[in-house]
Short mmCIF file of C-alpha atoms in Angstrom, two decimals:
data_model
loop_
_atom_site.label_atom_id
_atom_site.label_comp_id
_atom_site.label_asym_id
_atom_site.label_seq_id
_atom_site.Cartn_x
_atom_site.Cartn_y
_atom_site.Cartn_z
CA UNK A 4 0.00 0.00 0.00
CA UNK A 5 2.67 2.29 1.23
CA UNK A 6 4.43 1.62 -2.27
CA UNK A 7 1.35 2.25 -4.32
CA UNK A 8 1.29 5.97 -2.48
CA UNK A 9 4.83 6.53 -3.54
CA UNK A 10 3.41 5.76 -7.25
CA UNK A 11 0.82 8.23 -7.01
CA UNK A 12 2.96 10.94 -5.31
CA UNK A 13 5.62 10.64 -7.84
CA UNK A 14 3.24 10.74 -10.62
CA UNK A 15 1.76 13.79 -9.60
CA UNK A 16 4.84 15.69 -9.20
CA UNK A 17 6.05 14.46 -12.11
CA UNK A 18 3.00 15.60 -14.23
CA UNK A 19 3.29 18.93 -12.48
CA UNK A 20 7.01 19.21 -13.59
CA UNK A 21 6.04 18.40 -17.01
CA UNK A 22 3.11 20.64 -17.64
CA UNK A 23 5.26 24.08 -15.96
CA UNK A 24 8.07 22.94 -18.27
CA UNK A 25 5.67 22.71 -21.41
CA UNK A 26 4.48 25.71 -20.49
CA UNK A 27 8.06 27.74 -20.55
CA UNK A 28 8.58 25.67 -23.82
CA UNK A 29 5.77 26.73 -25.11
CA UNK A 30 6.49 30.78 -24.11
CA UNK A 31 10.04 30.61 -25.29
CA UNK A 32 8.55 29.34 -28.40
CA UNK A 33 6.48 32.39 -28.95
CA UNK A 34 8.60 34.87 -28.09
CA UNK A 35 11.10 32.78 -30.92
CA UNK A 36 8.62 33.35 -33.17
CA UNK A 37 7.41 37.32 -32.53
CA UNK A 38 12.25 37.70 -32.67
CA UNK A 39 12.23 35.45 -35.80
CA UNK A 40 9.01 37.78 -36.96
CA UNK A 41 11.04 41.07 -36.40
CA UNK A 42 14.53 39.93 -38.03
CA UNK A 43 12.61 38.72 -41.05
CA UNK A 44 10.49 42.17 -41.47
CA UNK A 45 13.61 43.79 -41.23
CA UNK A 46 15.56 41.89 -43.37
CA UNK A 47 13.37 42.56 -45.53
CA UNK A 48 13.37 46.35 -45.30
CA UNK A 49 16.99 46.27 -44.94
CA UNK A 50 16.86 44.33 -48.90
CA UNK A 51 14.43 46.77 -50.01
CA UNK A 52 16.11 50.11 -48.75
CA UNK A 53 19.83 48.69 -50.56
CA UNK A 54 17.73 47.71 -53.57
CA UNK A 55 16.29 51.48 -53.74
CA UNK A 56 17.82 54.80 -55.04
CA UNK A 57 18.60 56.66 -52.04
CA UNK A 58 17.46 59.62 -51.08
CA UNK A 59 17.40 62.99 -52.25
CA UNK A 60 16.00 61.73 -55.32
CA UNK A 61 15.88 63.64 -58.88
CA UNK A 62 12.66 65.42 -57.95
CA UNK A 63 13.65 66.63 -54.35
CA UNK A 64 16.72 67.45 -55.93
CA UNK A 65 14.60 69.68 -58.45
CA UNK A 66 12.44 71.13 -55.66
CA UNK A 67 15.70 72.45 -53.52
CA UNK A 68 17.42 73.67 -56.44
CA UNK A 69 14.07 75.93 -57.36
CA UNK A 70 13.69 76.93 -54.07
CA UNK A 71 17.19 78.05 -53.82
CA UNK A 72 17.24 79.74 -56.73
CA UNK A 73 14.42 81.68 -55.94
CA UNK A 74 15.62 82.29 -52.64
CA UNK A 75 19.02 83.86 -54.15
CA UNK A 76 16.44 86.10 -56.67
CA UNK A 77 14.87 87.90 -54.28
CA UNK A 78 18.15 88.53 -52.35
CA UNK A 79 19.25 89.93 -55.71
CA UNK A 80 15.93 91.54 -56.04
CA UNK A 81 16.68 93.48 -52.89
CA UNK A 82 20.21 94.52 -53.58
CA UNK A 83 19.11 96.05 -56.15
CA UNK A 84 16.49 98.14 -55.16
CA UNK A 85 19.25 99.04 -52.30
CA UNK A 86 21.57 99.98 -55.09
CA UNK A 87 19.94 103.20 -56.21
CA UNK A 88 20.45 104.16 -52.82
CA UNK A 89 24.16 104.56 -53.40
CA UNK A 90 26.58 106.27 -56.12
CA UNK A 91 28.70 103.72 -58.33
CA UNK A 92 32.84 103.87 -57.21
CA UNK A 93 35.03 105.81 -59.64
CA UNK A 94 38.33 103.48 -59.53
CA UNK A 95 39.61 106.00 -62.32
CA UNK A 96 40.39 108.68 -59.64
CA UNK A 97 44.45 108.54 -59.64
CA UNK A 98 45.75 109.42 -55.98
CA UNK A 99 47.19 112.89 -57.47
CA UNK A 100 44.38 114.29 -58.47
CA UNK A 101 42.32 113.25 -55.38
CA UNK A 102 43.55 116.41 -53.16
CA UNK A 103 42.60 118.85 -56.65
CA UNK A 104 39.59 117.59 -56.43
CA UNK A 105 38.31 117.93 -52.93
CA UNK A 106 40.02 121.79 -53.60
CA UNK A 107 37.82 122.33 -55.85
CA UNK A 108 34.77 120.91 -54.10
CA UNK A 109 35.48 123.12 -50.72
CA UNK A 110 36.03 126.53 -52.77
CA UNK A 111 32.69 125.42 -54.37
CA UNK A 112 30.89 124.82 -51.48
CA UNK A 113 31.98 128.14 -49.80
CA UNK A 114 30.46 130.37 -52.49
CA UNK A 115 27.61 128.68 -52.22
CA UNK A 116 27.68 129.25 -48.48
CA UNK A 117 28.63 132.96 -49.05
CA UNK A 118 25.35 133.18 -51.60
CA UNK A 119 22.79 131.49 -49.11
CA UNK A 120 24.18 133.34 -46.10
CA UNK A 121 25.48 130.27 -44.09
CA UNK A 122 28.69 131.32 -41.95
CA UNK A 123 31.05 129.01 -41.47
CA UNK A 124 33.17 128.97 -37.83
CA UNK A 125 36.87 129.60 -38.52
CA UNK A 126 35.94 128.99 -42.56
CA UNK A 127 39.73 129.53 -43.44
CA UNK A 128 40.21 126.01 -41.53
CA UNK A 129 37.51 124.24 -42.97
CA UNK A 130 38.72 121.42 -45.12
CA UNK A 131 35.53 119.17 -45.14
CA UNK A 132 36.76 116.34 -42.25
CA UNK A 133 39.44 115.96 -44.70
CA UNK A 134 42.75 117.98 -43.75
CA UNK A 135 45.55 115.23 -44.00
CA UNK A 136 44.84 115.79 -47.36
CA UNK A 137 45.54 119.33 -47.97
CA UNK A 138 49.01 118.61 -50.07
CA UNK A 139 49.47 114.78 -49.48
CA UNK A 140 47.75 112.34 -51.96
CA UNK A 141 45.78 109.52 -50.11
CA UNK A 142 46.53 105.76 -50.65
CA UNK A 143 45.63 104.54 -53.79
CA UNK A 144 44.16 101.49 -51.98
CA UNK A 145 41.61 104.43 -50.12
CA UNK A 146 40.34 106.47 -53.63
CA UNK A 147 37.30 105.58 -54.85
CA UNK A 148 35.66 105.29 -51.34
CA UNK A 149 37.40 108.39 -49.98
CA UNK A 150 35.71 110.58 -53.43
CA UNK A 151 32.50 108.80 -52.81
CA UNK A 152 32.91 109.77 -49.09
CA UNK A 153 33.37 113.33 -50.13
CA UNK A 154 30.35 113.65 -52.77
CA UNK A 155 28.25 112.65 -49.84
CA UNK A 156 29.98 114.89 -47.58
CA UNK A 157 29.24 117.36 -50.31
CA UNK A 158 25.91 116.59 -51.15
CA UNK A 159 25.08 117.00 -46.89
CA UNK A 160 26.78 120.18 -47.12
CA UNK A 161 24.76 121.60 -49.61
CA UNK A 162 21.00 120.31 -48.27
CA UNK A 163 22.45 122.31 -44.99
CA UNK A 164 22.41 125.13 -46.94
CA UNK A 165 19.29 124.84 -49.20
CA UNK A 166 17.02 123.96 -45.59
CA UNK A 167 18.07 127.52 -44.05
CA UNK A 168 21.17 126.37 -41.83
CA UNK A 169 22.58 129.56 -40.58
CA UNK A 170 25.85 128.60 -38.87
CA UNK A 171 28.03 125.27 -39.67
CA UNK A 172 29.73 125.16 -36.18
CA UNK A 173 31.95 121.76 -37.28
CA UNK A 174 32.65 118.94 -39.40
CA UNK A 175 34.02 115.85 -38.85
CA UNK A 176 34.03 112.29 -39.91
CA UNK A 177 35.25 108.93 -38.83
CA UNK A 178 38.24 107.78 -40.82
CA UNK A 179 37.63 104.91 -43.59
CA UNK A 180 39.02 101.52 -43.42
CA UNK A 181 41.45 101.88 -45.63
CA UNK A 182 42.70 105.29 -43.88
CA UNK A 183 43.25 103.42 -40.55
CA UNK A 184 46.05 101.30 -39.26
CA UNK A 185 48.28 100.20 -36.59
CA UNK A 186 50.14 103.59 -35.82
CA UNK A 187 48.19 105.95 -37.57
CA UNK A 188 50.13 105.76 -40.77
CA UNK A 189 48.13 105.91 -44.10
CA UNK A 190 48.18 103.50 -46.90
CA UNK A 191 48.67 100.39 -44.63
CA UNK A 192 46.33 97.76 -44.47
CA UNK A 193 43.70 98.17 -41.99
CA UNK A 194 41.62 94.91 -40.71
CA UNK A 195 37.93 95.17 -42.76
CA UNK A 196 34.91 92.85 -41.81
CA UNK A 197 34.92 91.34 -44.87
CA UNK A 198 31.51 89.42 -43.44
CA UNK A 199 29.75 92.64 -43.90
CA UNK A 200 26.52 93.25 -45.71
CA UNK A 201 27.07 97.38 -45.29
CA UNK A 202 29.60 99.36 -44.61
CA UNK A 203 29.03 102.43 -42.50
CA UNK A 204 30.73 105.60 -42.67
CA UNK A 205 29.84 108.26 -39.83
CA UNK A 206 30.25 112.29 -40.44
CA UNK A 207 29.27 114.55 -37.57
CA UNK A 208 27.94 118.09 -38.40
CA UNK A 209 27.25 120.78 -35.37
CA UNK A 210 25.31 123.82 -36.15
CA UNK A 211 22.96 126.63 -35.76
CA UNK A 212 19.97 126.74 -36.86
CA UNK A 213 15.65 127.36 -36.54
CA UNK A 214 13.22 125.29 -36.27
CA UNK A 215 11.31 125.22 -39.82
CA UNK A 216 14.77 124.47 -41.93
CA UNK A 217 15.77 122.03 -38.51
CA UNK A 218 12.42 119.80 -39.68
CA UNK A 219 13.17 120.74 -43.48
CA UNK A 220 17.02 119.14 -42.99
CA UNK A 221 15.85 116.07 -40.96
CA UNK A 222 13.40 115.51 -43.56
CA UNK A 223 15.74 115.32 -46.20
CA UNK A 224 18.32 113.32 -44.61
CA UNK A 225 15.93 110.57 -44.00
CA UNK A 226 14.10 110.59 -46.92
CA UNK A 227 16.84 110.68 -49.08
CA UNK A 228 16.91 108.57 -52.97
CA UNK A 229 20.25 109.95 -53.87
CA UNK A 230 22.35 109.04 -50.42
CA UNK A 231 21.26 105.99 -48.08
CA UNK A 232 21.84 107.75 -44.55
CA UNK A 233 21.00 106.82 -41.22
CA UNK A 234 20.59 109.53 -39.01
CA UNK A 235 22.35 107.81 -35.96
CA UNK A 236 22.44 110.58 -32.85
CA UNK A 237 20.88 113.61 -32.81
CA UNK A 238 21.12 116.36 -29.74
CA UNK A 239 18.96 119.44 -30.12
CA UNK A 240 19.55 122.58 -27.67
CA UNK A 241 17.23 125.23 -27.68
CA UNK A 242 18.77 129.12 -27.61
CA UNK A 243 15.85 129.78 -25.07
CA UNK A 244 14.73 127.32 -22.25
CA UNK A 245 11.54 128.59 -20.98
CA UNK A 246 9.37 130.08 -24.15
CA UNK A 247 8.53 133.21 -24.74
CA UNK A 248 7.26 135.02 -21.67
CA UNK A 249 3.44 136.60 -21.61
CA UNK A 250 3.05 139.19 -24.34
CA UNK A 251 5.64 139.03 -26.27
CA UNK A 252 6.37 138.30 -29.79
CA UNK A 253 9.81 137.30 -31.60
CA UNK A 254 10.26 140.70 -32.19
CA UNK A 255 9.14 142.14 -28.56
CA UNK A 256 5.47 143.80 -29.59
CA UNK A 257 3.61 141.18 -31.31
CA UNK A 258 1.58 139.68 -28.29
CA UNK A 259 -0.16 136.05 -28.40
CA UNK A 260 -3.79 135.96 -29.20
CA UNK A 261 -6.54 135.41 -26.53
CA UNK A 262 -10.03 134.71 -28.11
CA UNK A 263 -13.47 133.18 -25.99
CA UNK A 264 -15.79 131.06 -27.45
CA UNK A 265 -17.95 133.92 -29.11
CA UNK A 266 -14.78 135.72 -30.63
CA UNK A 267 -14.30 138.01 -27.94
CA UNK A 268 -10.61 138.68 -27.44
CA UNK A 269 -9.19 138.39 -23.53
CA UNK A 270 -8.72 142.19 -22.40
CA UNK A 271 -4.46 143.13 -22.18
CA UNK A 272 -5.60 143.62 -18.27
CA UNK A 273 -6.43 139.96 -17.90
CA UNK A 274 -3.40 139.28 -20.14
CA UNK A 275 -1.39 141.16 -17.38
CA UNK A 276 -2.54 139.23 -14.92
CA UNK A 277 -1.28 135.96 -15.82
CA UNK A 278 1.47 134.77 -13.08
CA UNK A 279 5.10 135.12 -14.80
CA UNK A 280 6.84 132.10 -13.10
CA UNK A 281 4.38 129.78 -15.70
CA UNK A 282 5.80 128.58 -18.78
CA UNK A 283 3.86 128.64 -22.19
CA UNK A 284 1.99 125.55 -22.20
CA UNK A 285 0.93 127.01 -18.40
CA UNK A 286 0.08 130.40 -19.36
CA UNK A 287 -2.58 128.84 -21.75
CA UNK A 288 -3.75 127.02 -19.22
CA UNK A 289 -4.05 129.64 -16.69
CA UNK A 290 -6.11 131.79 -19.58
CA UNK A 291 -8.14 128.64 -20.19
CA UNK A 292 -9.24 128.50 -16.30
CA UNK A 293 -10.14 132.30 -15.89
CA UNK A 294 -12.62 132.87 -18.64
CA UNK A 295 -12.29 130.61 -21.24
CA UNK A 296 -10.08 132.12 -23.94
CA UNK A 297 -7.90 130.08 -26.10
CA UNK A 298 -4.81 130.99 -27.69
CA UNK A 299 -5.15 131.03 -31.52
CA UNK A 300 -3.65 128.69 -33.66
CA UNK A 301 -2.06 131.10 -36.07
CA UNK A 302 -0.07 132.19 -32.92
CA UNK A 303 1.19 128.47 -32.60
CA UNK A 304 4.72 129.68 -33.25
CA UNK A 305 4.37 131.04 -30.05
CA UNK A 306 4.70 127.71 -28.47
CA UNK A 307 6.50 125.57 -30.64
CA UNK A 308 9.45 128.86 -30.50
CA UNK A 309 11.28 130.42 -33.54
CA UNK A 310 14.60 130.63 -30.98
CA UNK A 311 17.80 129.55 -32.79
CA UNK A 312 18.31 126.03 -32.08
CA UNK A 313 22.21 124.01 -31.59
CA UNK A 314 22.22 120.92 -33.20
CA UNK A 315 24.54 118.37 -32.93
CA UNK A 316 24.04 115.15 -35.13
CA UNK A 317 25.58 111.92 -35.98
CA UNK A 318 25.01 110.21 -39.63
CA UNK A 319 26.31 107.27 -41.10
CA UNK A 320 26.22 107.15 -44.31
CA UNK A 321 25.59 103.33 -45.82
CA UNK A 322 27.09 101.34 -48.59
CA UNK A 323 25.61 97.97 -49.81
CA UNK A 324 27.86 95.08 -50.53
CA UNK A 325 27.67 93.75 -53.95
CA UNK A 326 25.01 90.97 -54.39
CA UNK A 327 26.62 88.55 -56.72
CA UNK A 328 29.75 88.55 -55.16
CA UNK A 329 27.77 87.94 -52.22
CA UNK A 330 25.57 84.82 -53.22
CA UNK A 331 28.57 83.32 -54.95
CA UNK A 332 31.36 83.76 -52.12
CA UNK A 333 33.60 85.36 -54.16
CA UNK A 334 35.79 88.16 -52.42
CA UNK A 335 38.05 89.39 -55.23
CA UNK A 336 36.29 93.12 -54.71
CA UNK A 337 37.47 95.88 -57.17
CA UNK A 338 40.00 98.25 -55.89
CA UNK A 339 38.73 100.16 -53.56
CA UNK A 340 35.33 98.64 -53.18
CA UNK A 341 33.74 97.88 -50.15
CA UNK A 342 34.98 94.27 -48.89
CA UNK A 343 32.46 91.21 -49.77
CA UNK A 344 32.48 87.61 -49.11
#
């Protein structure tokens, strides 16, 4: 009996045995099949892709080209709109005759100033920002930019005196490129961005003027089809800080207008009365509070001053670099042109 047990014991543990390790057989056998599944799928996409053309194909190929080309269209597109902003280089200028030249162009300018009635401050110094070059010749290497330099120097000169300037104070201008080097000597090489879309080239003028040829000259500047300049600083000081006091005119007996709602005109007494430690903009005010009256709008000189005004200003003046030279890389510039990459 006791071996019959044994039988029955063993048997069960043996079945037991046998159906756990059926069952691992059986999930090793399926996760066999799902890594035999994957290798062949990708085997077969491996075949596939080294049986294929690869990628960018003819088409795509096709597609970037016309977009590039495009692309580089409309970059030339824009550079040349941008070029009518800007004078073509003379590279036929020989160093010699550059100092004749900008003779010529200062004794020029100062009849003109003499005609118009601009003074210029010590006007037997004036030399246009240009002074190393009263009797030495520049670097041939510094030319063509240094005359286009000076035609826009020149042409700024004169739209000064067209707006109504009435004083050129000074003139000055930062040094090209080409002028600059290690020591300060001419005609060495100077270290140019050649990286650069523009090229700026700053002139400072400081002078006296009023307000209407002030707006007229600002105007110009900025608004310019001849000359692309950018009017970079700009300080404005006023001859007279507080206005015009109550009752007078610019020339001491004209007296603002006062005028109510039905036309009457504010009596002188009333005028009188107004407190004299307020400004302009205040004295309307106060006129405003005690009865009404408004000042009249062909008196608006009164406020907005006819005073001689200082002004100091900063303005580069901007060259383009050359398109094609710029889409293709190429860097061999003409002499004297602005550098380009």
């Amino acid at each position: 009996m006791k071996g019959n047990q044994f039988y029955i014991v063993f048997g069960i543990v043996s079945a037991v045995l046998l159906g756990a390790a059926g069952f691992y057989c059986y999930q090793g056998y399926n996760s066999y099949n799902e890594a035999g599944g994957e290798f062949n799928t990708r085997r077969t996409a491996l075949k596939r892709l080294k049986r294929s053309k690869p990628y960018p194909n003819e088409e795509n190929l096709g597609e970037i080209a016309k977009q590039v080309k495009d692309y580089d269209g409309k970059i030339q597109q824009l550079f040349n709109n941008l070029d009518r902003f800007q004078q073509p280089l003379n590279s036929n200028i020989d160093d010699r005759q550059f100092p004749q030249i900008l003779k010529a162009k200062i004794e020029a300018f100062k009849v003109l100033a003499k005609k118009k009635g601009l003074k210029i401050t010590e006007e037997k110094e004036f030399y246009m920002a240009m002074d190393a070059y009263r009797t030495t010749p520049p670097d041939i290497k510094a030319v063509p930019l240094l005359d286009y330099q000076l035609g826009a120097i020149e042409y700024l000169l004169n739209v000064l005196v067209e707006a109504g300037v009435s004083e050129l104070i000074n003139l000055d201008r930062e040094l090209l490129p080409e002028e600059r080097a290690e020591g300060g000597k001419p005609g060495e090489d100077a270290a140019i961005d050649s990286s650069a879309v523009t090229a700026k080239y700053p002139v400072s003028l400081t002078f006296e003027t009023k307000h209407p040829a002030f707006v007229k000259l600002v105007n110009q500047i900025t608004n310019d089809d001849k000359y692309f300049f950018i009017l970079r600083a700009l300080r404005v000081d006023n001859s007279s800080k507080d206005g015009l006091v109550k009752g007078e005119g610019e020339d001491g007996g004209n007296a603002p207008r006062y005028v109510n709602a039905a036309g009457v005109e504010a009596p002188q007494d009333l005028i009188n009365k107004i407190p004299p430690d307020l400004d302009v903009p205040g004295q309307v005010d106060w006129m405003r509070e005690n009865g009404g009256f408004e000042l009249q709008s062909s008196d608006a000189r009164i406020l907005l001053g006819s005073e001689k005004l200082r002004v100091f200003m900063v303005i580069d003046l901007v060259r383009f670099a050359d398109a094609s030279a710029k889409a293709s890389g190429k860097e061999n510039m003409k002499k004297g042109q602005m550098p380009k990459n």
